[in-house]
Coordinates of C-alpha atoms and ligand atoms in Angstrom, one line a residue:
M24 CA 66.6 -19.3 -0.1
T25 CA 67.4 -17.7 3.3
K26 CA 71.1 -17.7 4.0
S27 CA 71.9 -19.4 7.3
L28 CA 74.7 -18.9 9.7
H29 CA 77.3 -21.2 11.2
L30 CA 78.4 -21.3 14.8
T31 CA 81.7 -22.4 16.2
A32 CA 82.5 -22.4 20.0
F33 CA 85.8 -20.7 20.7
M34 CA 87.0 -22.8 23.7
R35 CA 89.2 -21.8 26.4
P36 CA 87.3 -24.0 28.9
V37 CA 87.1 -21.4 31.6
S38 CA 86.6 -18.6 29.0
L39 CA 89.0 -16.2 27.2
H40 CA 88.0 -13.4 29.5
T41 CA 90.5 -13.0 32.3
G42 CA 87.9 -12.2 34.9
A43 CA 85.7 -15.2 34.0
W44 CA 87.0 -17.7 36.6
R45 CA 86.0 -15.3 39.3
Y46 CA 82.4 -14.8 38.0
P47 CA 79.8 -16.3 40.4
G48 CA 78.9 -19.8 39.4
S49 CA 81.7 -20.3 36.9
F50 CA 83.6 -23.6 36.7
A51 CA 87.0 -22.2 37.6
D52 CA 88.7 -25.6 37.3
A53 CA 87.4 -26.4 33.8
N54 CA 90.8 -26.3 32.0
F55 CA 91.7 -29.6 33.6
N56 CA 88.3 -31.1 34.4
F57 CA 87.3 -33.4 31.5
G58 CA 83.8 -33.9 32.9
H59 CA 83.1 -30.2 32.6
I60 CA 84.5 -30.0 29.0
K61 CA 82.5 -33.1 28.0
S62 CA 79.3 -31.5 29.3
F63 CA 80.1 -28.3 27.3
I64 CA 80.6 -30.1 24.0
Q65 CA 77.5 -32.2 24.5
K66 CA 75.4 -29.1 25.1
L67 CA 76.9 -27.5 22.0
E68 CA 76.2 -30.6 19.9
A69 CA 72.6 -30.7 21.2
A70 CA 72.3 -27.1 20.0
K71 CA 73.7 -28.1 16.6
F72 CA 76.9 -26.0 16.7
D73 CA 79.1 -26.6 13.6
A74 CA 82.3 -27.0 15.6
F75 CA 84.1 -26.9 18.9
F76 CA 87.4 -25.1 18.5
M77 CA 90.2 -25.8 20.9
A78 CA 92.7 -22.9 20.7
D79 CA 96.3 -23.7 21.6
H80 CA 99.4 -21.8 22.8
L81 CA 102.9 -23.0 23.2
A82 CA 104.3 -20.9 26.1
L83 CA 103.2 -20.1 29.6
L84 CA 105.7 -17.4 30.5
N85 CA 104.4 -14.7 28.2
M86 CA 103.6 -12.1 30.9
P87 CA 105.0 -11.0 34.3
I88 CA 104.4 -13.5 37.1
D89 CA 102.0 -11.3 39.0
A90 CA 99.7 -11.2 36.0
L91 CA 100.3 -14.8 35.2
A92 CA 99.3 -15.9 38.7
R93 CA 95.9 -14.3 38.1
S94 CA 95.2 -15.8 34.6
Q95 CA 93.3 -18.9 33.8
T96 CA 93.8 -18.5 30.1
V97 CA 97.4 -19.6 29.8
T98 CA 97.0 -23.2 30.9
S99 CA 95.0 -25.9 29.1
F100 CA 95.0 -29.5 27.8
E101 CA 96.9 -30.4 24.7
P102 CA 94.2 -30.2 22.0
F103 CA 94.6 -33.6 20.2
T104 CA 94.5 -35.5 23.4
L105 CA 91.4 -33.6 24.4
L106 CA 89.7 -33.7 21.1
S107 CA 90.3 -37.4 20.6
A108 CA 88.6 -38.1 23.9
L109 CA 85.8 -35.7 23.0
A110 CA 85.3 -37.5 19.6
S111 CA 84.3 -40.6 21.5
V112 CA 81.5 -38.8 23.5
T113 CA 80.0 -36.9 20.5
D114 CA 78.8 -37.9 17.0
K115 CA 78.3 -34.9 14.9
I116 CA 79.9 -31.7 16.1
G117 CA 83.2 -30.6 14.3
L118 CA 86.5 -30.8 16.3
A119 CA 88.9 -28.0 15.4
A120 CA 92.4 -27.7 16.8
T121 CA 95.2 -25.3 16.5
A122 CA 98.6 -26.5 15.3
S123 CA 101.6 -24.3 14.7
T124 CA 103.5 -24.3 11.4
T125 CA 106.4 -22.6 13.0
F126 CA 107.0 -25.0 15.9
D127 CA 105.7 -28.3 14.5
E128 CA 106.7 -30.6 11.6
P129 CA 104.3 -31.3 8.8
Y130 CA 104.6 -35.1 9.1
H131 CA 103.4 -34.9 12.8
V132 CA 100.6 -32.4 11.9
A133 CA 99.4 -34.5 9.0
R134 CA 99.3 -37.7 11.1
R135 CA 97.5 -36.1 14.1
F136 CA 94.8 -34.5 12.0
A137 CA 94.4 -37.6 9.8
S138 CA 94.0 -39.7 12.9
L139 CA 91.5 -37.3 14.5
D140 CA 89.5 -37.2 11.3
H141 CA 89.3 -41.1 11.2
I142 CA 88.6 -41.4 14.9
S143 CA 85.8 -38.8 14.6
N144 CA 84.4 -40.1 11.3
G145 CA 85.2 -36.9 9.4
R146 CA 84.9 -34.1 11.9
A147 CA 88.4 -32.7 12.2
A148 CA 89.6 -29.1 11.3
W149 CA 93.1 -27.7 11.4
N150 CA 93.5 -24.1 12.6
I151 CA 96.8 -23.1 10.9
V152 CA 98.7 -20.7 13.1
T153 CA 102.2 -19.2 12.6
T154 CA 102.3 -18.5 16.4
S155 CA 102.7 -14.9 17.2
N156 CA 103.9 -15.4 20.8
P157 CA 107.7 -14.9 20.8
D158 CA 108.1 -16.8 24.1
A159 CA 107.2 -20.0 22.3
A160 CA 110.6 -20.0 20.5
S161 CA 112.5 -20.7 23.7
N162 CA 110.4 -23.9 24.3
F163 CA 111.6 -25.2 20.9
G164 CA 115.3 -24.7 21.0
L165 CA 115.4 -21.3 19.4
A166 CA 117.0 -18.2 20.9
E167 CA 114.8 -15.8 18.9
H168 CA 111.4 -16.0 17.3
V169 CA 111.2 -16.6 13.6
E170 CA 110.6 -13.5 11.6
H171 CA 106.9 -12.8 10.7
G172 CA 107.4 -13.0 6.9
E173 CA 109.4 -16.2 7.1
R174 CA 106.8 -17.7 9.4
Y175 CA 104.1 -17.2 6.8
A176 CA 106.4 -18.5 4.0
R177 CA 106.9 -21.7 5.9
A178 CA 103.2 -21.9 6.7
R179 CA 102.3 -21.7 3.0
E180 CA 104.8 -24.5 2.1
F181 CA 103.7 -26.4 5.2
F182 CA 100.1 -26.5 3.9
D183 CA 101.2 -28.0 0.6
V184 CA 103.2 -30.7 2.4
V185 CA 100.5 -31.6 4.9
T186 CA 97.7 -31.8 2.2
G187 CA 100.2 -33.7 0.0
L188 CA 100.7 -36.2 2.8
W189 CA 96.9 -36.5 3.3
D190 CA 96.8 -37.4 -0.4
S191 CA 99.4 -40.2 0.0
F192 CA 96.8 -42.9 -0.7
A193 CA 93.9 -43.0 -3.1
D194 CA 90.6 -43.3 -1.3
D195 CA 90.3 -46.9 -2.5
A196 CA 94.0 -47.9 -2.0
F197 CA 93.4 -50.3 0.9
I198 CA 91.9 -53.3 -0.8
R199 CA 92.6 -55.8 2.0
D200 CA 92.1 -58.8 -0.3
Q201 CA 92.3 -61.8 1.9
Q202 CA 92.4 -64.2 -1.1
S203 CA 95.4 -62.7 -2.8
G204 CA 97.0 -61.4 0.4
I205 CA 97.3 -57.9 -0.9
F206 CA 96.6 -55.3 1.8
F207 CA 96.9 -52.1 -0.3
D208 CA 97.5 -51.4 -3.9
P209 CA 101.0 -49.8 -4.3
K210 CA 99.8 -48.1 -7.5
K211 CA 97.5 -46.1 -5.3
M212 CA 100.2 -44.8 -3.1
H213 CA 102.1 -41.7 -3.8
V214 CA 105.5 -40.8 -2.4
L215 CA 105.5 -37.0 -1.9
D216 CA 109.3 -36.4 -2.1
H217 CA 108.9 -32.8 -1.2
R218 CA 112.1 -30.7 -1.3
G219 CA 111.3 -27.0 -0.9
E220 CA 112.7 -23.8 0.6
E221 CA 111.8 -24.6 4.2
L222 CA 110.8 -28.2 4.3
S223 CA 112.0 -31.6 3.1
V224 CA 109.6 -34.5 3.6
R225 CA 109.6 -37.8 1.7
G226 CA 106.3 -39.3 2.8
P227 CA 104.0 -41.1 2.2
L228 CA 101.9 -40.7 5.3
N229 CA 101.3 -43.9 7.2
I230 CA 97.6 -43.3 7.4
A231 CA 94.8 -43.9 5.0
R232 CA 93.3 -40.7 3.3
P233 CA 91.2 -38.8 5.9
V234 CA 87.4 -39.3 5.8
Q235 CA 86.9 -35.7 4.7
G236 CA 89.8 -36.1 2.1
W237 CA 91.4 -33.3 4.0
P238 CA 90.3 -32.1 7.4
V239 CA 88.8 -28.6 7.1
I240 CA 91.5 -25.9 6.8
V241 CA 91.1 -22.9 9.2
Q242 CA 93.2 -19.7 9.2
A243 CA 93.3 -17.0 11.9
G244 CA 95.9 -14.4 11.1
Q245 CA 94.7 -11.1 9.5
S246 CA 98.0 -9.4 8.6
E247 CA 98.7 -9.0 4.8
P248 CA 100.4 -12.4 4.5
G249 CA 97.7 -13.9 6.8
R250 CA 94.9 -12.8 4.5
Q251 CA 96.8 -14.1 1.5
L252 CA 97.3 -17.5 3.1
A253 CA 93.6 -17.6 4.0
A254 CA 92.7 -16.8 0.4
E255 CA 94.9 -19.5 -1.0
T256 CA 94.3 -22.3 1.5
A257 CA 91.5 -21.7 4.1
E258 CA 88.0 -23.0 4.1
L259 CA 87.1 -21.3 7.4
V260 CA 88.5 -18.0 8.7
F261 CA 88.5 -17.1 12.4
C262 CA 89.0 -13.4 12.7
S263 CA 88.5 -10.5 15.1
P264 CA 87.0 -7.5 13.4
R265 CA 85.8 -4.9 15.9
D266 CA 82.7 -3.7 14.1
L267 CA 80.5 -4.2 11.1
A268 CA 82.3 -1.8 8.8
S269 CA 85.8 -3.4 9.3
A270 CA 84.2 -6.9 9.1
K271 CA 82.7 -6.1 5.7
L272 CA 86.1 -4.8 4.4
L273 CA 87.9 -7.9 5.6
Y274 CA 85.2 -10.2 4.2
A275 CA 85.4 -8.5 0.8
D276 CA 89.1 -8.5 0.8
I277 CA 89.6 -12.2 1.6
K278 CA 86.8 -13.3 -0.8
G279 CA 88.3 -11.0 -3.5
R280 CA 91.7 -12.5 -3.0
M281 CA 90.2 -15.9 -3.4
Q282 CA 88.7 -15.0 -6.8
A283 CA 92.1 -13.6 -7.8
V284 CA 93.7 -17.0 -7.1
G285 CA 90.9 -18.9 -8.9
R286 CA 89.0 -20.2 -5.9
D287 CA 85.3 -20.2 -5.4
P288 CA 84.5 -17.6 -2.6
G289 CA 81.7 -19.9 -1.5
H290 CA 84.3 -22.4 -0.4
L291 CA 85.4 -20.3 2.5
K292 CA 83.3 -19.3 5.6
I293 CA 84.3 -16.2 7.5
M294 CA 83.5 -16.4 11.2
P295 CA 84.3 -13.4 13.3
A296 CA 84.9 -14.1 17.0
A297 CA 82.2 -12.5 19.1
L298 CA 81.7 -12.4 22.9
I299 CA 78.1 -13.0 23.6
V300 CA 76.5 -11.8 26.8
I301 CA 72.8 -12.5 27.2
G302 CA 70.3 -10.9 29.6
N303 CA 66.5 -10.7 30.0
T304 CA 66.9 -7.1 29.0
V305 CA 69.7 -5.2 27.3
E306 CA 70.3 -3.4 30.5
E307 CA 70.7 -6.6 32.5
A308 CA 73.2 -8.0 29.9
R309 CA 75.2 -4.8 30.2
E310 CA 75.3 -5.2 33.9
K311 CA 76.5 -8.7 33.6
R312 CA 79.3 -7.6 31.3
A313 CA 80.3 -4.7 33.6
R314 CA 80.4 -7.1 36.6
L315 CA 82.6 -9.5 34.6
D316 CA 84.9 -6.7 33.4
G317 CA 85.1 -5.4 37.0
L318 CA 86.8 -8.7 38.0
V319 CA 89.9 -8.0 35.9
H320 CA 92.9 -7.0 37.9
Y321 CA 95.0 -4.2 36.5
E322 CA 98.1 -6.4 36.4
S323 CA 96.2 -8.8 34.0
A324 CA 94.9 -5.9 32.0
I325 CA 98.3 -4.4 31.3
A326 CA 99.8 -7.8 30.6
S327 CA 97.1 -8.5 28.1
L328 CA 97.7 -5.1 26.4
S329 CA 101.4 -5.9 26.2
I330 CA 100.6 -9.1 24.4
A331 CA 98.3 -7.4 22.0
L332 CA 100.9 -4.6 21.3
G333 CA 103.9 -7.0 21.2
H334 CA 105.5 -4.5 23.5
D335 CA 105.8 -4.0 27.3
A336 CA 103.0 -1.6 28.3
S337 CA 103.7 -1.6 32.0
Q338 CA 106.2 1.3 31.7
F339 CA 103.7 3.7 30.1
A340 CA 102.0 6.4 32.2
P341 CA 98.6 4.8 32.9
D342 CA 96.5 7.9 32.6
Q343 CA 98.1 9.2 29.4
P344 CA 97.4 8.3 25.8
L345 CA 99.4 5.4 24.3
P346 CA 102.9 6.6 23.2
E347 CA 104.5 5.6 19.8
I348 CA 104.7 1.8 19.6
P349 CA 107.4 0.3 17.4
D350 CA 106.5 -2.4 14.8
T351 CA 106.4 -5.9 16.2
N352 CA 107.5 -9.4 15.2
A353 CA 104.6 -10.8 17.3
S354 CA 101.0 -10.3 16.1
K355 CA 100.8 -7.6 13.5
T356 CA 97.0 -7.8 13.7
G357 CA 97.0 -7.5 17.5
R358 CA 99.2 -4.4 17.4
A359 CA 97.2 -2.7 14.6
Q360 CA 93.9 -3.3 16.3
A361 CA 95.0 -2.0 19.7
L362 CA 96.4 1.2 18.1
R363 CA 93.2 1.7 16.2
L364 CA 91.0 1.2 19.3
A365 CA 93.1 3.6 21.3
E366 CA 93.0 6.2 18.5
E367 CA 89.3 5.9 17.7
E368 CA 88.0 6.0 21.2
K369 CA 90.7 8.3 22.6
L370 CA 91.6 5.9 25.4
T371 CA 94.3 6.2 28.0
V372 CA 96.7 3.3 28.6
R373 CA 94.7 2.3 31.6
Q374 CA 91.3 2.3 29.7
L375 CA 92.8 0.4 26.8
A376 CA 94.4 -2.1 29.1
Q377 CA 91.1 -2.7 30.9
R378 CA 89.5 -3.5 27.6
Y379 CA 92.3 -6.1 26.8
G380 CA 92.1 -7.7 30.2
G381 CA 88.5 -8.4 29.5
Y382 CA 87.6 -9.0 25.9
A383 CA 88.6 -6.2 23.5
G384 CA 87.0 -7.6 20.4
L385 CA 83.5 -7.7 19.0
A386 CA 80.8 -8.2 21.6
F387 CA 77.1 -8.7 21.3
V388 CA 75.6 -7.8 24.6
G389 CA 71.8 -7.9 24.8
T390 CA 68.7 -10.1 24.7
P391 CA 68.5 -13.2 22.5
Q392 CA 66.3 -11.0 20.1
S393 CA 68.6 -8.1 19.9
I394 CA 71.7 -10.3 19.4
A395 CA 69.9 -12.3 16.7
D396 CA 68.9 -9.0 15.0
E397 CA 72.6 -8.0 14.9
M398 CA 73.7 -11.4 13.6
E399 CA 71.1 -11.2 10.9
I400 CA 72.5 -7.8 9.8
W401 CA 76.1 -9.2 9.7
L402 CA 74.9 -12.2 7.7
G403 CA 72.9 -10.1 5.3
E404 CA 75.5 -7.4 4.8
Q405 CA 78.3 -9.9 3.9
A406 CA 80.3 -9.3 7.0
A407 CA 80.2 -12.8 8.2
D408 CA 79.1 -16.4 7.3
G409 CA 78.7 -17.1 11.0
F410 CA 80.4 -16.5 14.3
T411 CA 83.1 -18.0 16.5
V412 CA 81.3 -17.6 19.8
V413 CA 83.3 -16.5 22.8
F414 CA 81.5 -17.3 26.1
P415 CA 81.9 -14.7 28.8
Y416 CA 81.8 -17.4 31.6
L417 CA 81.0 -21.1 31.7
P418 CA 78.7 -22.9 32.1
Q419 CA 76.1 -20.1 32.4
G420 CA 77.2 -18.1 29.3
L421 CA 77.2 -21.3 27.2
D422 CA 73.8 -22.3 28.5
D423 CA 72.4 -18.8 27.7
V424 CA 73.6 -19.2 24.1
T425 CA 72.5 -22.7 23.5
Q426 CA 69.1 -22.4 25.3
Q427 CA 68.1 -18.8 24.4
L428 CA 70.0 -17.5 21.4
V429 CA 70.1 -20.7 19.3
P430 CA 66.3 -21.2 19.5
E431 CA 65.8 -17.6 18.5
L432 CA 68.1 -18.1 15.4
Q433 CA 66.2 -21.3 14.6
R434 CA 62.9 -19.5 14.9
R435 CA 64.1 -17.0 12.3
G436 CA 65.2 -19.7 9.9
I437 CA 68.8 -18.8 10.0
F438 CA 70.2 -21.7 11.9
R439 CA 69.8 -25.4 11.5
H440 CA 67.3 -27.4 13.6
D441 CA 69.4 -30.6 13.0
Y442 CA 72.6 -31.6 11.3
E443 CA 72.0 -32.6 7.7
G444 CA 75.1 -34.6 7.3
S445 CA 77.7 -36.2 9.5
T446 CA 81.0 -34.6 8.6
L447 CA 82.2 -31.1 9.4
R448 CA 82.4 -30.4 5.6
D449 CA 78.7 -31.3 5.5
H450 CA 77.9 -28.8 8.2
L451 CA 79.9 -26.1 6.5
Q452 CA 78.7 -27.0 3.0
L453 CA 82.3 -27.4 1.8
P454 CA 83.2 -29.8 -1.0
R455 CA 85.5 -32.8 -0.3
P456 CA 88.8 -32.0 -2.0
A457 CA 89.9 -34.2 -4.8
N458 CA 93.1 -36.2 -4.3
R459 CA 95.8 -34.3 -6.3
F460 CA 97.6 -37.5 -7.2
F461 CA 94.6 -39.8 -7.9
A462 CA 91.9 -37.7 -9.6
Ligands
FMN508 C1 89.4 -16.5 16.7 C2 90.9 -16.6 16.7 C3 91.5 -17.7 17.2 C4 92.9 -17.8 17.3 N1 93.4 -18.9 17.8 C5 94.8 -19.0 18.0 C6 95.4 -20.1 18.6 O1 94.7 -21.1 19.0 N2 96.7 -20.2 18.8 C7 97.5 -19.1 18.4 O2 98.7 -19.2 18.5 N3 97.0 -18.0 17.7 C8 95.7 -18.0 17.6 N4 95.1 -16.9 17.0 C9 96.0 -15.8 16.5 C10 96.3 -15.9 15.0 O3 96.6 -17.2 14.7 C11 97.4 -15.0 14.6 O4 98.6 -15.4 15.1 C12 97.2 -13.6 15.1 O5 95.9 -13.1 14.7 C13 98.2 -12.7 14.4 O6 98.1 -12.8 13.1 P1 99.2 -12.1 12.1 O7 100.5 -12.7 12.4 O8 98.7 -12.4 10.8 O9 99.2 -10.6 12.5 C14 93.7 -16.7 16.9 C15 93.1 -15.6 16.3 C16 91.7 -15.5 16.2 C17 91.1 -14.3 15.6

């Protein structure tokens, strides 16, 4: 049987690329224009995308004001409000949201995802993040960011609590027997009574078990503890390998760790994020990308590099190589990738910054055929089970993918022509988890 791939849309509604809102024809106001976002998701659903992923961040002031003033990527709707509204204008596409284990409480997170899963008839997914941005701490009453290792320790326990809360009721607990007057069977309700290192939660959750049992679990951190968390808990991994070789290593590492903890590697789909720029010729696609990258101001570029490094890069000599960068409590992955890119391609600070102001990660730039060729290779070489698609600019970049690339993937028999089921678990071929308290 031919292996087929999965596609998730990585949504910042104006695009992740800092220059995108200035690209001719782009919907620069899409972050707060529900009509635009609704049209995006409906097009993605018509193209049979697995899921729409709404990333989320918990601080605005994470860069100097001159850079911030130029950036469309820092402001956006709160994901649950948005996805609940989108659930009612779609039927099949998955709805993934980020929620932070560092700055949120498991009872809140369990309720919100259980609600979204019921509202959408089984289409919710939770992107577990530990929040690398240190500026988020001061929005939540903390003087300093929580230490990286401690963030991941809390995340692991947080997962157990949230999934335990989702299992508060057996699937058939709500009998609603009008004759006897019994609404639910108390024997089919479990009080979690969790008391752990980081968290203390009594439960039970005041919501029936989600349609999918548990919403799909997503993980997006690639540091050592991030990979381990993914191996132990995740069903979908969003990652950002730069090339085929590093993607294969990451894929093998996470799937190997899964086996070591007794999980079936087939129960996790690895979806590298990829910027996709399509042209009628490879040359035309490259020109589009160059035009887009040319719209990034140096202030934005250097601020984006500072975020990646977890260290202020504005003081460095722009035309020199990157100096020694101390370890960071922000994103370990971000720092490591930036250092590797600078080293491998011998980039100056300015050149590296220019990459980060645009999109520094994996990019497929070419024709629908050349991009489908590359995707087939990634799929066949066990580097990816699909892709988290980053659109260069919207709506055109999204239209190019849905109208040109998707039909090409379908023609090759590696992408669905229609949804076979109705839940996100169905789309991703993931089993519905058993209730740990009511087998
Ligand atoms: C595709 C993708 C999507 C991500 N989405 C978010 C997000 O919405 N919110 C967030 O705070 N971090 C997000 N991250 C960052 C990761 O959660 C993680 O914090 C970062 O990769 C650092 O990981 P580390 O702490 O394991 O080094 C995303 C990462 C990737 C690759």
